[in-house]
Amino acid sequence: MDIEEVLNRLLIAIGALLFVGAVALIVAPGAGSALPFGNEVIFVIGALGAVTGFGVVRRRLKGEIEETVTPDPERPAGNPMPGEDVDRMLYEMTHLRQGVNENREHLEDRLENLAVAVIRNREDCSVEEARRILNAGEWTDNEQAAAFFEGERTAAEEAGLSQSLLSGTDDVAAFETQFRETVEELIRVGDVDVSHTVEVDTEDDRSFVDRLLGRSGDDDDEDDGVESNWNEANSSIPTFQTSEPFEDVSLQHTNRWLGVTAFALVAVGIGTITFNPGLMLAGTVGVAYTIYARVSAVPRTEGLVVEREFDTDEPEPGDLVEVTLTVRNESGSMLPDLRLIDAVPDAFVVTDGVPRLHTALQAGAQAQIEYTVRVERGEYEWPLLVVARDFSGGVERTSLVTPDAGMRIVPPLRVTNDVPVRAQTTQYAGDVDTKQGGSGLEFYSVRDYRPGDPMNRINWKQVASTGELATIDFRQEKAATVTILFDTRQSAYISAGPDEPHAVDHSVHAASDVFGALYDQGNLVGVAAFDTVPCWYAPGAGSEHLENARVLFAQHPALSPRPPERQDHESQYIDPMTHVRRRLPSTSQIFLFSPLADDYAAEVARRLDSEGHLVTVISPDVTVDETVGQRLTRIERTARVRYLRERGIRVLDWDPGERLSLEIQKAQTRWA
């Protein structure tokens, strides 16, 4: 307990004594004059009362009402959208005047690397030649876009531009306009598919942030409001964890009545000094309320019984599940102010209803909460957050109550379509046609008889016609070794919207079907991921291997629907080129699931393919094209897809809105 708290309690105790003295003066007005130095005593009592009251006023002004801030589980946890980092940097540069040099250099380097890739793809030239064309401005007829890359700025020009941006001159708008114009020109030159058409209006008097947030020029929102939009977009609900069925989190006084206490003491003190009975009487009312708030009973939440029910026992990832929560008060006393918030896992998305309730419960009464969530893989038990207050609202008790019912969501590993594998096989029989003759079903060739050839493969028609023995060879069908590799780094947890599944969810959903199809075709299938947590499950076969894979898809932290930054385990960086490559069988081909959100994922695919592992990239496209950052990110991803295809790597550019099985069928035609 600190010194200020001791003084506050002492002042309140003195105030209580003064209150008793004030009541005595009201009942017997002559009692003060009967005392030695009566008027002086009364004055001192009043002064002490007023000082005590002002001390409480100071405490109230310095502090705040202490109430539990409840989460918003009905809001999506919020994953970043592709291009959000670019939009943020431009926002900081042009609006907040922060990080001008660093952000500008980063954006210029990023745009220059992209332009080189676009020119190389169009002109089919070397990197050096592409840079020459870029610096000479020969890549476009748009003078403003060409000028963005022409030559190198001197140190004086660099300093001048930075100073202009910081001072808020017209160069701020000029840099923004030129950047946007260059992005649009790269979209045109690179022949990138975008659904939105953006006109760069150089006479638009709105700021970049206004256009980014869709505001009109005469909107008078303050800067603080704009900033709060960014904060809200990136916020996430807190995660509550408890291993106990019931756990008290806190018990606190809310300070809701401090203002009344201050008024009461000041009124009694001043009323005593001025001999004003009415003012003293008004103060006594406030003191009565203060005493009532202090002596109210602490709410008893340990008597709450919580039951949670689901409308299905075996949900699959992506299913909609109706949740019914029943709360019954068996504490034996009334709970007059009860706030119930179901702490829905942040991997779930509430699609209907509200997982919260504000009510009062008599002893023996019950209340229900009903809502619908879209579930994700994993095993979950989550508590109900209970915030209970007494009648006065002066005392607040926060608890976690965890029902017995939990939820386990495991991918089914269903077979939806045959998945094409490459001719990189093992010695085991399977469904992959090889260029070798032997036992099989499809005719391959006829050769001379060798001693020991099976009798059922002798070509008896040739024996009958020529008298010479010959053996029929069939095309051998062998099993392939396939490793399903996931890009589950923090940068892969991006989504097309705040309530849309992120790219890792799309990847794991699709890969569970791919795993089932590959397994059903007789291949040896394994799973790995490059993330902050090691994940390696060696290729194999058998029913036990299949069941272990289902559990791994559902529970391994590297494949979690929660990004690494929101997970609770300790982790460190895992390099896929050391963690995965050293374990890969020499004959294993790879199905890499990645949104190709950065160059690193494309480089991993290239290096693995160059080391003899035939790589097929299945990339869910979660890019959008409404802001300049989003459009830039879409061009960059398109450039990575083309880069991989140029090197003979199969890339399935998959729109998650389409069925993967249909996309695979279309891709098979191209690959054939």
CSV table of C-alpha atoms in Angstrom, one decimal, residues 378-564:
chain,number,residue,atom,x,y,z
A,378,GLY,CA,-7.9,-27.5,-33.6
A,379,GLU,CA,-9.0,-28.6,-30.1
A,380,TYR,CA,-10.7,-25.9,-28.0
A,381,GLU,CA,-12.0,-25.3,-24.5
A,382,TRP,CA,-12.8,-21.7,-23.7
A,383,PRO,CA,-14.2,-20.0,-20.7
A,384,LEU,CA,-17.1,-17.6,-20.1
A,385,LEU,CA,-16.0,-14.2,-18.8
A,386,VAL,CA,-18.2,-13.1,-15.9
A,387,VAL,CA,-18.3,-9.6,-14.6
A,388,ALA,CA,-20.6,-9.1,-11.6
A,389,ARG,CA,-21.4,-6.0,-9.6
A,390,ASP,CA,-23.4,-5.3,-6.5
A,391,PHE,CA,-26.5,-3.1,-6.4
A,392,SER,CA,-24.4,0.1,-6.0
A,393,GLY,CA,-21.9,-0.8,-8.7
A,394,GLY,CA,-19.2,0.1,-6.3
A,395,VAL,CA,-17.7,-3.4,-6.2
A,396,GLU,CA,-16.9,-5.5,-9.2
A,397,ARG,CA,-15.8,-9.1,-9.4
A,398,THR,CA,-14.4,-10.7,-12.6
A,399,SER,CA,-14.2,-14.5,-13.0
A,400,LEU,CA,-13.7,-17.1,-15.6
A,401,VAL,CA,-16.0,-20.1,-15.7
A,402,THR,CA,-15.1,-22.9,-18.1
A,403,PRO,CA,-17.8,-25.5,-19.1
A,404,ASP,CA,-17.0,-29.1,-19.5
A,405,ALA,CA,-18.0,-29.1,-23.2
A,406,GLY,CA,-15.1,-28.6,-25.6
A,407,MET,CA,-14.8,-28.8,-29.4
A,408,ARG,CA,-12.4,-30.9,-31.5
A,409,ILE,CA,-12.3,-30.1,-35.3
A,410,VAL,CA,-10.2,-32.5,-37.4
A,411,PRO,CA,-10.0,-32.3,-41.2
A,412,PRO,CA,-11.6,-35.3,-42.9
A,413,LEU,CA,-8.9,-35.8,-45.6
A,414,ARG,CA,-11.5,-36.5,-48.1
A,415,VAL,CA,-10.8,-37.6,-51.7
A,416,THR,CA,-12.3,-35.0,-54.1
A,417,ASN,CA,-10.2,-35.5,-57.2
A,418,ASP,CA,-7.1,-37.2,-58.5
A,419,VAL,CA,-4.0,-35.0,-58.0
A,420,PRO,CA,-1.4,-35.2,-60.8
A,421,VAL,CA,2.1,-36.2,-59.5
A,422,ARG,CA,5.3,-36.1,-61.5
A,423,ALA,CA,7.4,-39.1,-62.7
A,424,GLN,CA,9.6,-39.1,-59.6
A,425,THR,CA,8.8,-42.4,-58.0
A,426,THR,CA,9.9,-45.1,-55.5
A,427,GLN,CA,10.3,-48.9,-55.9
A,428,TYR,CA,6.7,-49.4,-54.5
A,429,ALA,CA,3.7,-50.0,-56.8
A,430,GLY,CA,1.3,-47.2,-57.3
A,431,ASP,CA,-0.6,-45.1,-59.8
A,432,VAL,CA,2.3,-43.2,-61.5
A,433,ASP,CA,3.0,-44.4,-65.1
A,434,THR,CA,6.7,-44.8,-65.7
A,435,LYS,CA,8.8,-45.3,-68.8
A,436,GLN,CA,9.9,-48.7,-67.7
A,437,GLY,CA,8.5,-52.1,-68.7
A,438,GLY,CA,7.5,-54.8,-66.4
A,439,SER,CA,4.4,-56.1,-64.6
A,440,GLY,CA,1.4,-53.8,-64.9
A,441,LEU,CA,-1.9,-53.3,-66.8
A,442,GLU,CA,-1.1,-51.1,-69.8
A,443,PHE,CA,0.7,-52.6,-72.8
A,444,TYR,CA,4.3,-51.3,-73.1
A,445,SER,CA,6.4,-53.5,-75.6
A,446,VAL,CA,7.3,-57.0,-76.8
A,447,ARG,CA,10.9,-58.2,-76.3
A,448,ASP,CA,12.9,-61.4,-76.6
A,449,TYR,CA,12.2,-64.1,-74.1
A,450,ARG,CA,14.6,-64.4,-71.1
A,451,PRO,CA,14.9,-67.4,-68.9
A,452,GLY,CA,12.8,-66.9,-65.8
A,453,ASP,CA,10.1,-64.7,-67.4
A,454,PRO,CA,6.7,-65.6,-66.0
A,455,MET,CA,4.6,-67.9,-68.2
A,456,ASN,CA,1.6,-65.5,-68.1
A,457,ARG,CA,3.6,-62.8,-70.0
A,458,ILE,CA,4.8,-65.0,-72.9
A,459,ASN,CA,3.3,-63.9,-76.2
A,460,TRP,CA,1.8,-67.2,-77.3
A,461,LYS,CA,0.4,-65.8,-80.6
A,462,GLN,CA,4.0,-65.1,-81.7
A,463,VAL,CA,5.1,-68.6,-80.6
A,464,ALA,CA,2.2,-70.1,-82.6
A,465,SER,CA,3.1,-68.1,-85.8
A,466,THR,CA,6.9,-68.1,-85.7
A,467,GLY,CA,7.8,-70.7,-83.1
A,468,GLU,CA,10.0,-68.1,-81.3
A,469,LEU,CA,9.4,-67.2,-77.6
A,470,ALA,CA,8.7,-63.6,-76.8
A,471,THR,CA,7.7,-61.7,-73.6
A,472,ILE,CA,5.1,-59.0,-73.3
A,473,ASP,CA,6.1,-56.0,-71.0
A,474,PHE,CA,3.4,-53.8,-69.5
A,475,ARG,CA,4.0,-50.2,-68.3
A,476,GLN,CA,5.0,-50.2,-64.7
A,477,GLU,CA,3.0,-48.2,-62.2
A,478,LYS,CA,5.0,-47.1,-59.1
A,479,ALA,CA,4.2,-45.0,-56.1
A,480,ALA,CA,5.5,-41.5,-55.7
A,481,THR,CA,6.9,-40.0,-52.5
A,482,VAL,CA,5.2,-36.6,-51.9
A,483,THR,CA,5.9,-34.1,-49.2
A,484,ILE,CA,3.2,-31.4,-48.6
A,485,LEU,CA,5.1,-28.3,-47.6
A,486,PHE,CA,3.4,-25.3,-46.0
A,487,ASP,CA,4.5,-21.7,-45.8
A,488,THR,CA,3.2,-20.8,-42.4
A,489,ARG,CA,5.3,-17.8,-41.6
A,490,GLN,CA,3.8,-14.7,-40.1
A,491,SER,CA,3.7,-13.1,-43.6
A,492,ALA,CA,1.5,-15.9,-44.9
A,493,TYR,CA,-1.3,-15.1,-42.5
A,494,ILE,CA,-3.0,-12.5,-44.9
A,495,SER,CA,-6.6,-12.3,-45.9
A,496,ALA,CA,-8.7,-10.6,-48.5
A,497,GLY,CA,-10.9,-9.0,-45.8
A,498,PRO,CA,-11.3,-8.7,-42.1
A,499,ASP,CA,-13.8,-11.5,-41.9
A,500,GLU,CA,-12.3,-13.7,-44.6
A,501,PRO,CA,-10.1,-16.8,-44.0
A,502,HIS,CA,-6.4,-16.1,-44.2
A,503,ALA,CA,-4.1,-17.8,-46.8
A,504,VAL,CA,-2.9,-20.5,-44.3
A,505,ASP,CA,-6.5,-21.6,-43.6
A,506,HIS,CA,-7.1,-21.9,-47.4
A,507,SER,CA,-3.9,-23.8,-47.8
A,508,VAL,CA,-4.6,-26.3,-44.9
A,509,HIS,CA,-8.1,-26.9,-46.1
A,510,ALA,CA,-7.0,-27.6,-49.6
A,511,ALA,CA,-4.0,-29.7,-48.5
A,512,SER,CA,-6.1,-32.0,-46.4
A,513,ASP,CA,-8.0,-32.9,-49.6
A,514,VAL,CA,-4.8,-33.2,-51.6
A,515,PHE,CA,-3.3,-35.5,-48.9
A,516,GLY,CA,-6.4,-37.7,-49.0
A,517,ALA,CA,-6.2,-37.9,-52.8
A,518,LEU,CA,-2.5,-38.7,-52.9
A,519,TYR,CA,-2.9,-41.3,-50.2
A,520,ASP,CA,-5.8,-42.9,-52.1
A,521,GLN,CA,-3.6,-43.1,-55.2
A,522,GLY,CA,-1.2,-45.3,-53.3
A,523,ASN,CA,1.6,-42.7,-52.8
A,524,LEU,CA,3.7,-42.1,-49.8
A,525,VAL,CA,2.7,-38.8,-48.4
A,526,GLY,CA,4.3,-36.6,-45.7
A,527,VAL,CA,3.8,-33.1,-44.2
A,528,ALA,CA,6.3,-30.3,-43.4
A,529,ALA,CA,6.2,-26.6,-42.7
A,530,PHE,CA,8.6,-23.7,-42.5
A,531,ASP,CA,7.7,-21.6,-39.6
A,532,THR,CA,8.9,-20.7,-36.1
A,533,VAL,CA,8.0,-24.2,-34.9
A,534,PRO,CA,9.6,-27.4,-36.4
A,535,CYS,CA,7.1,-29.5,-38.3
A,536,TRP,CA,8.1,-32.7,-40.1
A,537,TYR,CA,6.1,-35.9,-40.7
A,538,ALA,CA,7.9,-38.3,-42.9
A,539,PRO,CA,6.2,-39.7,-46.0
A,540,GLY,CA,4.5,-43.0,-45.3
A,541,ALA,CA,1.4,-45.2,-45.8
A,542,GLY,CA,-1.1,-47.2,-43.9
A,543,SER,CA,-4.2,-46.4,-41.9
A,544,GLU,CA,-2.2,-45.3,-38.8
A,545,HIS,CA,-0.2,-42.9,-40.9
A,546,LEU,CA,-3.4,-41.4,-42.3
A,547,GLU,CA,-4.9,-40.9,-38.8
A,548,ASN,CA,-1.7,-39.3,-37.5
A,549,ALA,CA,-1.8,-36.9,-40.4
A,550,ARG,CA,-5.4,-35.9,-39.6
A,551,VAL,CA,-4.4,-35.1,-36.0
A,552,LEU,CA,-1.3,-33.2,-37.2
A,553,PHE,CA,-3.4,-31.0,-39.5
A,554,ALA,CA,-5.7,-30.2,-36.6
A,555,GLN,CA,-3.3,-29.7,-33.7
A,556,HIS,CA,0.2,-29.0,-34.8
A,557,PRO,CA,1.1,-25.4,-33.8
A,558,ALA,CA,2.9,-24.8,-37.1
A,559,LEU,CA,-0.4,-25.3,-38.9
A,560,SER,CA,-2.5,-23.4,-36.4
A,561,PRO,CA,-5.2,-21.0,-37.6
A,562,ARG,CA,-3.7,-18.5,-35.3
A,563,PRO,CA,-0.6,-16.5,-36.5
A,564,PRO,CA,2.7,-17.1,-34.7
